[in-house]
mmCIF file with all atom_site columns, C-alpha atoms in Angstrom:
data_model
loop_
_atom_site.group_PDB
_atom_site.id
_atom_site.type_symbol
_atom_site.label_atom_id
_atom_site.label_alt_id
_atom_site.label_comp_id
_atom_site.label_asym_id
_atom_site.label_entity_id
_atom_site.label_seq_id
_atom_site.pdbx_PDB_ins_code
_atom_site.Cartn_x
_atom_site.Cartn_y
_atom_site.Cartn_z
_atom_site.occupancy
_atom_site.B_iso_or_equiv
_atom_site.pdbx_formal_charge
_atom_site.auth_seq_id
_atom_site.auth_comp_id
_atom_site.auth_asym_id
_atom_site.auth_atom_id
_atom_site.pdbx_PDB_model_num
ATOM 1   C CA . UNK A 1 1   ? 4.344   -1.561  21.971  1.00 94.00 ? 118 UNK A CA 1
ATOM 2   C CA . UNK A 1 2   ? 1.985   0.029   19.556  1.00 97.00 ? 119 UNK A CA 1
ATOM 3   C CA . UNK A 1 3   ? 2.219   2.575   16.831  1.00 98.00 ? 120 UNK A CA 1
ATOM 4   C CA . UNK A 1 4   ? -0.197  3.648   14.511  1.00 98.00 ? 121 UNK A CA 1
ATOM 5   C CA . UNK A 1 5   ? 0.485   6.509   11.652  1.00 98.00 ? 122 UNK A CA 1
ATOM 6   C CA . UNK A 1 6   ? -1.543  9.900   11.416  1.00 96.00 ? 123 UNK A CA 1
ATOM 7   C CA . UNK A 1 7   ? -3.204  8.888   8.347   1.00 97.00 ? 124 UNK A CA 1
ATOM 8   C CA . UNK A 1 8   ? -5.317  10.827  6.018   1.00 98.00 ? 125 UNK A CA 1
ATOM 9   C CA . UNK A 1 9   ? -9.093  10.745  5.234   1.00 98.00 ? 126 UNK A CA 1
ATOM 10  C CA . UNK A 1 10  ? -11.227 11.603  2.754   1.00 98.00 ? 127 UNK A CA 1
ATOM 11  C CA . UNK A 1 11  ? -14.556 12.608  3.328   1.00 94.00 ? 128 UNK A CA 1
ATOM 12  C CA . UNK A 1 12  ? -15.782 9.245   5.609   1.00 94.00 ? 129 UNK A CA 1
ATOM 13  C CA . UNK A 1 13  ? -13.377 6.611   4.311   1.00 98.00 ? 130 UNK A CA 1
ATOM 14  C CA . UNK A 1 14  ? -10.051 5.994   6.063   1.00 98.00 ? 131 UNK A CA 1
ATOM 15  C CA . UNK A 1 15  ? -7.546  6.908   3.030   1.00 98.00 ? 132 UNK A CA 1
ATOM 16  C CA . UNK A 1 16  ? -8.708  5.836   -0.141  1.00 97.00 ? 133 UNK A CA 1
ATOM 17  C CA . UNK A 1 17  ? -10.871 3.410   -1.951  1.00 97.00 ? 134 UNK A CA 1
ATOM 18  C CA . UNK A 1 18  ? -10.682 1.585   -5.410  1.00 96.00 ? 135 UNK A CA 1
ATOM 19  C CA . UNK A 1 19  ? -14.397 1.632   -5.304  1.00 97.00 ? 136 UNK A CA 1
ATOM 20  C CA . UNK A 1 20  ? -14.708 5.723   -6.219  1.00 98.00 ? 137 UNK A CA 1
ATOM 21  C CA . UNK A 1 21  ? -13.253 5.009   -9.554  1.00 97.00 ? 138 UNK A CA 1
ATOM 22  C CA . UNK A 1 22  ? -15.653 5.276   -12.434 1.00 95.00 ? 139 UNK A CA 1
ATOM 23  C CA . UNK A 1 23  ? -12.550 3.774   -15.135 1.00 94.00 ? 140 UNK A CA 1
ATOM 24  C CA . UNK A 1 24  ? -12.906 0.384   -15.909 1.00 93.00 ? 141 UNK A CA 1
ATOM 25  C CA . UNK A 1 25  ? -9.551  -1.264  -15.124 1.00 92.00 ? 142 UNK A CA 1
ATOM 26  C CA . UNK A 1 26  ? -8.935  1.384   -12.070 1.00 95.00 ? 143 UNK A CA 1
ATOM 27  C CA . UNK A 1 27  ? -12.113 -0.083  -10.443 1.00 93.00 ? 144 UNK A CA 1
ATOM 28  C CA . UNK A 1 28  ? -11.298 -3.823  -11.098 1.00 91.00 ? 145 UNK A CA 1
ATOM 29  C CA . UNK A 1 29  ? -7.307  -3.698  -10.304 1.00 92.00 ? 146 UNK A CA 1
ATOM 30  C CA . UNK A 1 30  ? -6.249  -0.254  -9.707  1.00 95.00 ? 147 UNK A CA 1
ATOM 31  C CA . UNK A 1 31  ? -5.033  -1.368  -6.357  1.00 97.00 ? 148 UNK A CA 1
ATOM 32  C CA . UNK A 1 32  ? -1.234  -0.862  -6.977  1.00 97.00 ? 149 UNK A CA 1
ATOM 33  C CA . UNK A 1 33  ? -1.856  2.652   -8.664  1.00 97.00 ? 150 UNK A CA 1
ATOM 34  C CA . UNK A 1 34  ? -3.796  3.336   -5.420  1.00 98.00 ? 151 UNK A CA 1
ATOM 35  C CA . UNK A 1 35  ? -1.477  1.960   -2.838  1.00 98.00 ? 152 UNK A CA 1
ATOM 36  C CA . UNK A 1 36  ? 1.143   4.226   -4.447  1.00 98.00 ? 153 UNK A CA 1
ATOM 37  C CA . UNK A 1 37  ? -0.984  7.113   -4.539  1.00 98.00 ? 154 UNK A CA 1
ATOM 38  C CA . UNK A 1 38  ? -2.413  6.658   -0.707  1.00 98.00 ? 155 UNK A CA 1
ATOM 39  C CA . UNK A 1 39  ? 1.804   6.492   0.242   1.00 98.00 ? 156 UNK A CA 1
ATOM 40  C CA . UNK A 1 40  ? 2.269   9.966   -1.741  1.00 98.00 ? 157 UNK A CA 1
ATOM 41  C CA . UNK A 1 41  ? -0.067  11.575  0.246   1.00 98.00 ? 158 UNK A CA 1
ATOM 42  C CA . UNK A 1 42  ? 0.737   10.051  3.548   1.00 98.00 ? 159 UNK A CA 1
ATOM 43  C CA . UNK A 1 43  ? 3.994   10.930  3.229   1.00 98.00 ? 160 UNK A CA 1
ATOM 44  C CA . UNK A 1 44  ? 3.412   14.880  2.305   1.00 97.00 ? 161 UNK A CA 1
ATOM 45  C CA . UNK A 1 45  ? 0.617   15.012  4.378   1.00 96.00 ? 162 UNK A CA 1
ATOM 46  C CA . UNK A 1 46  ? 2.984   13.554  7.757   1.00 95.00 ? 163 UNK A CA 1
ATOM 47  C CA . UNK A 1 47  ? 5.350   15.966  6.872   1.00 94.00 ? 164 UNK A CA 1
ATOM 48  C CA . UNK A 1 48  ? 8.400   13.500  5.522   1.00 95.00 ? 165 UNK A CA 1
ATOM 49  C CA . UNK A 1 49  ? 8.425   14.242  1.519   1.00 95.00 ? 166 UNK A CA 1
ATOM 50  C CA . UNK A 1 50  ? 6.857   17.565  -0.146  1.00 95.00 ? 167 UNK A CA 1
ATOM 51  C CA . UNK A 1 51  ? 5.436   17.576  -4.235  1.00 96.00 ? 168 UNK A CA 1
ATOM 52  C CA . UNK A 1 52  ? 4.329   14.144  -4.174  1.00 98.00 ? 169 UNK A CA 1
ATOM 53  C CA . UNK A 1 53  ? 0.721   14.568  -4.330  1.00 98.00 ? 170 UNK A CA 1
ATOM 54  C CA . UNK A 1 54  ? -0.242  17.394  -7.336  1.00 97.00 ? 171 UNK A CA 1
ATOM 55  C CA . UNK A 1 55  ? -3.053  18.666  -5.644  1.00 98.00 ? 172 UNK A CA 1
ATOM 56  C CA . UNK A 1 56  ? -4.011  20.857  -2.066  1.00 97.00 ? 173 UNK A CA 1
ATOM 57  C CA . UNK A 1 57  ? -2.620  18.504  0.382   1.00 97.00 ? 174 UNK A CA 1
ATOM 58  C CA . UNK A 1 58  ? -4.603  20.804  3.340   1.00 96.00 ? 175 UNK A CA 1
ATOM 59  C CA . UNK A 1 59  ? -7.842  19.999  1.414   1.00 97.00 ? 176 UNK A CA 1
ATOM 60  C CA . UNK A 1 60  ? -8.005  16.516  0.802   1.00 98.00 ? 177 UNK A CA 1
ATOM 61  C CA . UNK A 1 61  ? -11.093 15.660  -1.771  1.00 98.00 ? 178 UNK A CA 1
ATOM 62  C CA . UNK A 1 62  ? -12.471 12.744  -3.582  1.00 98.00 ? 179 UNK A CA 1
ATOM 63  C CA . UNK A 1 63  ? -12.252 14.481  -6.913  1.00 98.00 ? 180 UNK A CA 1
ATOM 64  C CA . UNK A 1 64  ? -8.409  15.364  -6.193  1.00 98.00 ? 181 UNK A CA 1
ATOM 65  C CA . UNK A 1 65  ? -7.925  12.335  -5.468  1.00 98.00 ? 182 UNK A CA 1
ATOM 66  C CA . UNK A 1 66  ? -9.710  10.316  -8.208  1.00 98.00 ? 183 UNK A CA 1
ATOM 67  C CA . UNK A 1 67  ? -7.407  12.619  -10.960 1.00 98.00 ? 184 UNK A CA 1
ATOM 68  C CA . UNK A 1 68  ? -4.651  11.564  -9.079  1.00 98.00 ? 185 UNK A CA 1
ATOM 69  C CA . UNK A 1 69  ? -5.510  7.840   -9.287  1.00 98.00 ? 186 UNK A CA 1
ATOM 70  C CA . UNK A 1 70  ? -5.344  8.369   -13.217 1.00 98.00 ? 187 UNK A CA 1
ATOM 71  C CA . UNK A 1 71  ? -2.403  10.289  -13.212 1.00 98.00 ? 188 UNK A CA 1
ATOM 72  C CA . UNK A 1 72  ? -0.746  7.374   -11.590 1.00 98.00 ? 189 UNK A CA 1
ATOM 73  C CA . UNK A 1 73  ? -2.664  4.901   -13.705 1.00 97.00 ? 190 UNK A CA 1
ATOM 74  C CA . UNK A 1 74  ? 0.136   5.040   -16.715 1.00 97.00 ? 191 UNK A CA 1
ATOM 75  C CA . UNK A 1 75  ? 2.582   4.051   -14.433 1.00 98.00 ? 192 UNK A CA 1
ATOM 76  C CA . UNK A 1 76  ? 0.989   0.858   -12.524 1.00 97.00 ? 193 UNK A CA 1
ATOM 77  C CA . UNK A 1 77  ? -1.301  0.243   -14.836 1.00 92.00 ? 194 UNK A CA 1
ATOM 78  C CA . UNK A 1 78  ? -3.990  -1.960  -13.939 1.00 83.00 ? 195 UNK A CA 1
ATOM 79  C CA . UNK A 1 79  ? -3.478  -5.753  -16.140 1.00 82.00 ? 196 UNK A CA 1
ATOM 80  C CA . UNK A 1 80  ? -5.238  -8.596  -16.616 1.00 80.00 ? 197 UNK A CA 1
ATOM 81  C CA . UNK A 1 81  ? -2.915  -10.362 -13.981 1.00 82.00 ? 198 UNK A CA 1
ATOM 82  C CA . UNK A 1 82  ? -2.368  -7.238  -11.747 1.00 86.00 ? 199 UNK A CA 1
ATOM 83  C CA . UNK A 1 83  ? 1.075   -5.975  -10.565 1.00 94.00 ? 200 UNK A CA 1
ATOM 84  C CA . UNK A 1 84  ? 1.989   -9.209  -9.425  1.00 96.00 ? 201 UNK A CA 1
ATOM 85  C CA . UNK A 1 85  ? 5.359   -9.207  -8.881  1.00 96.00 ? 202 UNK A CA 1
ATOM 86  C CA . UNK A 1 86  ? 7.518   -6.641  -6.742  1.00 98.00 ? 203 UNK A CA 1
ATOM 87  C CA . UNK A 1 87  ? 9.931   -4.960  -9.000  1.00 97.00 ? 204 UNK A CA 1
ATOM 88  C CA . UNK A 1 88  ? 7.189   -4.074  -11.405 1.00 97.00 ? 205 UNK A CA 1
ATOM 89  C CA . UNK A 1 89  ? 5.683   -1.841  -8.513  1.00 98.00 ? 206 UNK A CA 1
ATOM 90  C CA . UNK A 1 90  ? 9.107   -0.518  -7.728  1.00 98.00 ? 207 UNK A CA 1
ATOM 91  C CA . UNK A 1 91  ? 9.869   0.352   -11.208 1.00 98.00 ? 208 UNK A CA 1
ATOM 92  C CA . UNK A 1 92  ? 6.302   2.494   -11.775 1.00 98.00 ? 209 UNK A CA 1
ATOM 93  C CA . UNK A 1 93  ? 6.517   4.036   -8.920  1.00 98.00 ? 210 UNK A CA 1
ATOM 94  C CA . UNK A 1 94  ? 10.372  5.012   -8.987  1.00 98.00 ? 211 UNK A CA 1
ATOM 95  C CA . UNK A 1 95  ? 9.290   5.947   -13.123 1.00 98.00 ? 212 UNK A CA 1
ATOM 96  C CA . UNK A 1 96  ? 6.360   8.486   -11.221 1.00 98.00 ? 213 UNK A CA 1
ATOM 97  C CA . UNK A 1 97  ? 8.939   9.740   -8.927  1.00 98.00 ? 214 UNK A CA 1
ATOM 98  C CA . UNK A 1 98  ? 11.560  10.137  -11.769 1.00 97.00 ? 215 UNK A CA 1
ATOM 99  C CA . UNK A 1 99  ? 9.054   12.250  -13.706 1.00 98.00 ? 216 UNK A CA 1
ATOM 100 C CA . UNK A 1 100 ? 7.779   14.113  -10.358 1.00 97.00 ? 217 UNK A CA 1
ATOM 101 C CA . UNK A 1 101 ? 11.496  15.133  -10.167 1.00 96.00 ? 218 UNK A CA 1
ATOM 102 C CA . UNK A 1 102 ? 11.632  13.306  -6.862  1.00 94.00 ? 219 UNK A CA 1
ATOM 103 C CA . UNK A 1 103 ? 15.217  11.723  -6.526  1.00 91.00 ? 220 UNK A CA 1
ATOM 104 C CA . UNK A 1 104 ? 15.732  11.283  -3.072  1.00 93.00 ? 221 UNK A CA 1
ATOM 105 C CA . UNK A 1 105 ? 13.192  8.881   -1.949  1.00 96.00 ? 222 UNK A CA 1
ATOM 106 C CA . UNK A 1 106 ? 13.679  5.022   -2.807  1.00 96.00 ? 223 UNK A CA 1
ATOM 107 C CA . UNK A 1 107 ? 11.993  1.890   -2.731  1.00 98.00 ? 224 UNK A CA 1
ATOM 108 C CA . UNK A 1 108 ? 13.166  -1.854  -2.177  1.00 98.00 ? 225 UNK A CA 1
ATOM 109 C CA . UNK A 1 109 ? 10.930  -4.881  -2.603  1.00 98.00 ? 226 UNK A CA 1
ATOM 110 C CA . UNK A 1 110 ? 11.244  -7.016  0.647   1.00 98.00 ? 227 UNK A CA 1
ATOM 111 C CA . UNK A 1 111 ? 10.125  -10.575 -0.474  1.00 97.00 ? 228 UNK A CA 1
ATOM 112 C CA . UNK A 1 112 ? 7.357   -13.304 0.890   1.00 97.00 ? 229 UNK A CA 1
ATOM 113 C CA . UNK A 1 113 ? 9.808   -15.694 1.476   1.00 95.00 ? 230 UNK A CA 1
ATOM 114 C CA . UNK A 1 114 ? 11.544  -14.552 4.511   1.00 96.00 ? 231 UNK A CA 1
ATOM 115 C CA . UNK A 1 115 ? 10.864  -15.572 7.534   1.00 96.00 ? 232 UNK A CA 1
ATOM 116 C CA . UNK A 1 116 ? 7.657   -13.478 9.359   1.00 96.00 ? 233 UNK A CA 1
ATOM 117 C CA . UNK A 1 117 ? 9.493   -12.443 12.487  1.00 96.00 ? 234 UNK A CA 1
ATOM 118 C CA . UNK A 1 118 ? 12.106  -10.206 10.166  1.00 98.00 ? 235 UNK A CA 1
ATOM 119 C CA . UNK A 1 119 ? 9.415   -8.937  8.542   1.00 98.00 ? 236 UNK A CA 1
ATOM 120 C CA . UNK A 1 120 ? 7.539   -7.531  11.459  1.00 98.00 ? 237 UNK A CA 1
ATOM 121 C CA . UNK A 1 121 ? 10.986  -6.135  12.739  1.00 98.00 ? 238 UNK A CA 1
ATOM 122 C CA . UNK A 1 122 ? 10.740  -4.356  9.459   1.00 98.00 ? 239 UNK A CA 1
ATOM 123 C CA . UNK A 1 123 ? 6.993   -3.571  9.345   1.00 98.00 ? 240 UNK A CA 1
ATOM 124 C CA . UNK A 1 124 ? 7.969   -1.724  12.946  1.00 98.00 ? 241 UNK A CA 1
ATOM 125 C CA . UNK A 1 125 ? 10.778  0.073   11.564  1.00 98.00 ? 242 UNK A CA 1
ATOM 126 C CA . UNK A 1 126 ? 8.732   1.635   8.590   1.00 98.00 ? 243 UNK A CA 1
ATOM 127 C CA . UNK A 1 127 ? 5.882   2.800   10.974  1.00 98.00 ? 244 UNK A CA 1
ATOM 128 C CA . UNK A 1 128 ? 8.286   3.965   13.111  1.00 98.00 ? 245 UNK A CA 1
ATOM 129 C CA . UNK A 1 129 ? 9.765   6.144   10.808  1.00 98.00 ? 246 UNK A CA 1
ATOM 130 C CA . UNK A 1 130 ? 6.496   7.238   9.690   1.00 98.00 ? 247 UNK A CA 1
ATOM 131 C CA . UNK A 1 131 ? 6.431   5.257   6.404   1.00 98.00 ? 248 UNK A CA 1
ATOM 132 C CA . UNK A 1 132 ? 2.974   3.775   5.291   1.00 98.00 ? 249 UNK A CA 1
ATOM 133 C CA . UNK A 1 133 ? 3.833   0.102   3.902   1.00 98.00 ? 250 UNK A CA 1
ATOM 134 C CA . UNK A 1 134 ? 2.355   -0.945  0.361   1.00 98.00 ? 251 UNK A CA 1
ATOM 135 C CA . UNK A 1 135 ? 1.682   -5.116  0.615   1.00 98.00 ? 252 UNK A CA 1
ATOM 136 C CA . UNK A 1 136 ? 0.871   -7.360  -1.850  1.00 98.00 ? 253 UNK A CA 1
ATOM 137 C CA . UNK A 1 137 ? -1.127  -10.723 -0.788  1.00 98.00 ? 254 UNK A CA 1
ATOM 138 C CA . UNK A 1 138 ? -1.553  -13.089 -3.998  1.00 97.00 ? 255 UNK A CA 1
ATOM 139 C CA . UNK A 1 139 ? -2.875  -16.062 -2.450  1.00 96.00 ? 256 UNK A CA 1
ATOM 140 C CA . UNK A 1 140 ? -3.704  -17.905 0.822   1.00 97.00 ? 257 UNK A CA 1
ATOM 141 C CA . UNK A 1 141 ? -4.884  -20.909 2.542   1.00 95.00 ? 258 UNK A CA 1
ATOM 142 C CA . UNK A 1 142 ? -6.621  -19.641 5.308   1.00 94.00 ? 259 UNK A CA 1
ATOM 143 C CA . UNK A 1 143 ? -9.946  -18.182 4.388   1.00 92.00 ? 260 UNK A CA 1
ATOM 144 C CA . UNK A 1 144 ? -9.953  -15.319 6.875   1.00 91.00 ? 261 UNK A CA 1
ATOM 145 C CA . UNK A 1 145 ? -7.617  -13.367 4.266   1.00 96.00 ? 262 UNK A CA 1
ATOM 146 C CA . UNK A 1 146 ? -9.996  -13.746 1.052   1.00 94.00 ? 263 UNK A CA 1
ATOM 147 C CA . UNK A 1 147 ? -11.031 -10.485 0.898   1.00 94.00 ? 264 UNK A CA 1
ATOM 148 C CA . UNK A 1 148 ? -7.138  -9.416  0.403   1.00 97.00 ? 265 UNK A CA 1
ATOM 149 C CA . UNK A 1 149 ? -6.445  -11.723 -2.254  1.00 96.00 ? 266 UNK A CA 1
ATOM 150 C CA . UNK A 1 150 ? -4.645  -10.790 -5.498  1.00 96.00 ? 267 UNK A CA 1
ATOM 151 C CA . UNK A 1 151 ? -4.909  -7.288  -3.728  1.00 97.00 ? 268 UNK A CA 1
ATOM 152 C CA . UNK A 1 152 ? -2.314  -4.569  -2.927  1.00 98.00 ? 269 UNK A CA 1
ATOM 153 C CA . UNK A 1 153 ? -3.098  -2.765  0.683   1.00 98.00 ? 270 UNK A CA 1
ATOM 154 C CA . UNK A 1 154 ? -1.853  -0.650  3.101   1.00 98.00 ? 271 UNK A CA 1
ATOM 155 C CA . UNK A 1 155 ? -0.092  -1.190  6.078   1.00 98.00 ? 272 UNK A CA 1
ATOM 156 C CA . UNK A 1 156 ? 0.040   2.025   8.306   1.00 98.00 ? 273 UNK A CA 1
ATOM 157 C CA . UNK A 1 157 ? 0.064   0.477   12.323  1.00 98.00 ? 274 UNK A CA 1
ATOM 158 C CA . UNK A 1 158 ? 0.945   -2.318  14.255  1.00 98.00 ? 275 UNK A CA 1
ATOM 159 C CA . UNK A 1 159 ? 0.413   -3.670  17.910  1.00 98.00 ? 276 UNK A CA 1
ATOM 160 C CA . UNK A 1 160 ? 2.762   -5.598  19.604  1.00 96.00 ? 277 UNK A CA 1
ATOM 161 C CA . UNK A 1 161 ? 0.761   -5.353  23.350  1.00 94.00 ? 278 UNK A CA 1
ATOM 162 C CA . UNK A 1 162 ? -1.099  -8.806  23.168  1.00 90.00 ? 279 UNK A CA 1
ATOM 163 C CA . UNK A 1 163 ? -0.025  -12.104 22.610  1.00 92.00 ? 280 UNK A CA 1
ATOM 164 C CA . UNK A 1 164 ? 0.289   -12.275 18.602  1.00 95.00 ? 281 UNK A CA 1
ATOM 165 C CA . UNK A 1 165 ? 1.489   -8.913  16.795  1.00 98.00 ? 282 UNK A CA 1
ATOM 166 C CA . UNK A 1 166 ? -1.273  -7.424  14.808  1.00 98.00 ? 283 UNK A CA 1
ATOM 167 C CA . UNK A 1 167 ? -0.618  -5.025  11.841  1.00 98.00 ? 284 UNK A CA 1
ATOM 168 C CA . UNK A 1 168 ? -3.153  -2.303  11.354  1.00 98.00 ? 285 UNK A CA 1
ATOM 169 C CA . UNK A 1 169 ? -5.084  -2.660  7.350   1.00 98.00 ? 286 UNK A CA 1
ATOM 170 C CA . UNK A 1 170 ? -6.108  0.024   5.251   1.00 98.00 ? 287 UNK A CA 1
ATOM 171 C CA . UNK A 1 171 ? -8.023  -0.568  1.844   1.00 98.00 ? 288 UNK A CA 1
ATOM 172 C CA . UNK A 1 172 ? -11.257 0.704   0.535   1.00 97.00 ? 289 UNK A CA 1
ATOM 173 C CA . UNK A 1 173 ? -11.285 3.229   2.504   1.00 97.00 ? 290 UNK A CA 1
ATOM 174 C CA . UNK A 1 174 ? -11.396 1.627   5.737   1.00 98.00 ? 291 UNK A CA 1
ATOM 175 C CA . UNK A 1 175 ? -9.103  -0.192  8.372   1.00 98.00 ? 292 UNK A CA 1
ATOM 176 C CA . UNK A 1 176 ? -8.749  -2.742  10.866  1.00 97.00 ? 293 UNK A CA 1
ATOM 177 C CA . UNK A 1 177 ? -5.976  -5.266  12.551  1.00 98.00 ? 294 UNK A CA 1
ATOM 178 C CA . UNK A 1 178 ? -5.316  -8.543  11.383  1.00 97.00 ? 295 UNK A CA 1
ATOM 179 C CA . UNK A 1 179 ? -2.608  -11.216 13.404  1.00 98.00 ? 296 UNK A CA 1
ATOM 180 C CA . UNK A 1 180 ? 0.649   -10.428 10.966  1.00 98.00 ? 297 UNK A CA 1
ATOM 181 C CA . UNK A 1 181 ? 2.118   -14.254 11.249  1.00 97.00 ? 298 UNK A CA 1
ATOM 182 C CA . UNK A 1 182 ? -0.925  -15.531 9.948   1.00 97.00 ? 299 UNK A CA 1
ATOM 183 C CA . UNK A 1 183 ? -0.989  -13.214 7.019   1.00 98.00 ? 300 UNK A CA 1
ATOM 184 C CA . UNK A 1 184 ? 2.601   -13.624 6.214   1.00 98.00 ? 301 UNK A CA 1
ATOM 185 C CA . UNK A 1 185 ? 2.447   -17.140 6.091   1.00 96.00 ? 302 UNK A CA 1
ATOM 186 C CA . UNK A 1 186 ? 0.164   -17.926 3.568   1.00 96.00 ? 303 UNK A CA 1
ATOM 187 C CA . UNK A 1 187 ? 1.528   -21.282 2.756   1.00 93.00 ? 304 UNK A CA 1
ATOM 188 C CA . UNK A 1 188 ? 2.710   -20.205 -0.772  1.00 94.00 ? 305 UNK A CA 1
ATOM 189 C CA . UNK A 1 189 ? 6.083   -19.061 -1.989  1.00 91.00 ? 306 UNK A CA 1
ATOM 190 C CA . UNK A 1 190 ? 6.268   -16.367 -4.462  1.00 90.00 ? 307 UNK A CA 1
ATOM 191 C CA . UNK A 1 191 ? 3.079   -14.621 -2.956  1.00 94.00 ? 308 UNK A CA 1
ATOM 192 C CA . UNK A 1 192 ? 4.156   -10.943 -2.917  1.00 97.00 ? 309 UNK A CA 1
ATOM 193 C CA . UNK A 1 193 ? 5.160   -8.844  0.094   1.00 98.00 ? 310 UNK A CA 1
ATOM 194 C CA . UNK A 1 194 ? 5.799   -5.473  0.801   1.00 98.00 ? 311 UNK A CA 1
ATOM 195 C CA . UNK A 1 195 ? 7.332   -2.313  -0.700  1.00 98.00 ? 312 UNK A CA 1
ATOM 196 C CA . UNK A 1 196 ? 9.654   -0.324  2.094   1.00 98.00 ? 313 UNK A CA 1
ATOM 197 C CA . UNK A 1 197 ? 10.305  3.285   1.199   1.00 98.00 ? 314 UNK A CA 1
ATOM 198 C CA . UNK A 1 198 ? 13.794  5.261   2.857   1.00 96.00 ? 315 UNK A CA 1
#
């Protein structure tokens, strides 16, 4: 089985990329402010939420969407550790929502430390649904994955069809498949995971 969302784009880049920003701390960690602004506009643009995004969501732009990243900014702001943990995702993005006067859709952290073949089930679930998955990777010990380190990314596909499910990437404005069990298991507890919206 494979399933990949209708994602957005912007200009050439496949949703959007920390790289456009000009701010300081936006271009050196913005990734959780970006992750959660890449899910609002995924999610109004498939159809499943509506207000999320504050701009024309037929008409996509990298200015739009570089105001966006600093509206969000206040609420996962970029720190000299990052938004390392979970819960401090869930609560600026829920705060964003809040002030949005979006009540209705939720978030729940779904920890590194469970096992990786509940957290495909899940990863298929989300896409499914048509829910984009925000992941954080802290560390790992295979060196395939450095480029995702101390990094929140997008999960928006998976494939199931081959021998080893792959889960489809999206960060800096491009995207490609990577095995999921390998990713999962980094060989460190405490190392993050992903944010699952309902």
């Amino acid at each position: 089985m494979k399933n990949e969302l209708d994602y957005f784009c912007i200009e050439e880049a496949f949703g959007g990329n920390q790289d456009w920003f000009t701010d300081h701390w936006m271009h050196l960690g913005g990734c959780a402010a970006i992750t959660a602004c890449d899910s609002c506009i995924a999610l109004e643009k498939s159809g499943l939420k509506e207000n999320l995004y504050p701009f024309d969501i037929r008409r996509l732009c990298k200015e739009d969407y570089l105001a966006f990243g600093m509206k969000m900014k206040p609420y996962l702001r970029p720190r000299w550790r990052g938004i390392d943990r979970l819960d401090i995702y869930v609560d600026g993005m829920m705060r964003y929502l809040h002030d949005i006067g979006n009540r209705d859709l939720h978030l729940e952290p779904f920890e590194s430390d469970r096992p990786s073949h509940e957290a495909m089930q899940l990863v298929k679930g989300q896409i499914d649904k048509g829910f984009p998955i925000p992941f954080l990777l802290l560390k790992h010990d295979d060196a395939r994955f450095r480029d995702l380190l101390w990094h929140w990314f997008m999960l928006v596909g998976y494939d199931e069809n081959g021998d080893t499910p792959l889960v489809k990437i999206a960060t800096y404005g491009k995207s490609y498949f990577l095995p999921f069990n390998e990713l999962w298991n980094s060989g460190y507890h405490n190392n993050g995971g992903m944010i699952l919206f309902s």
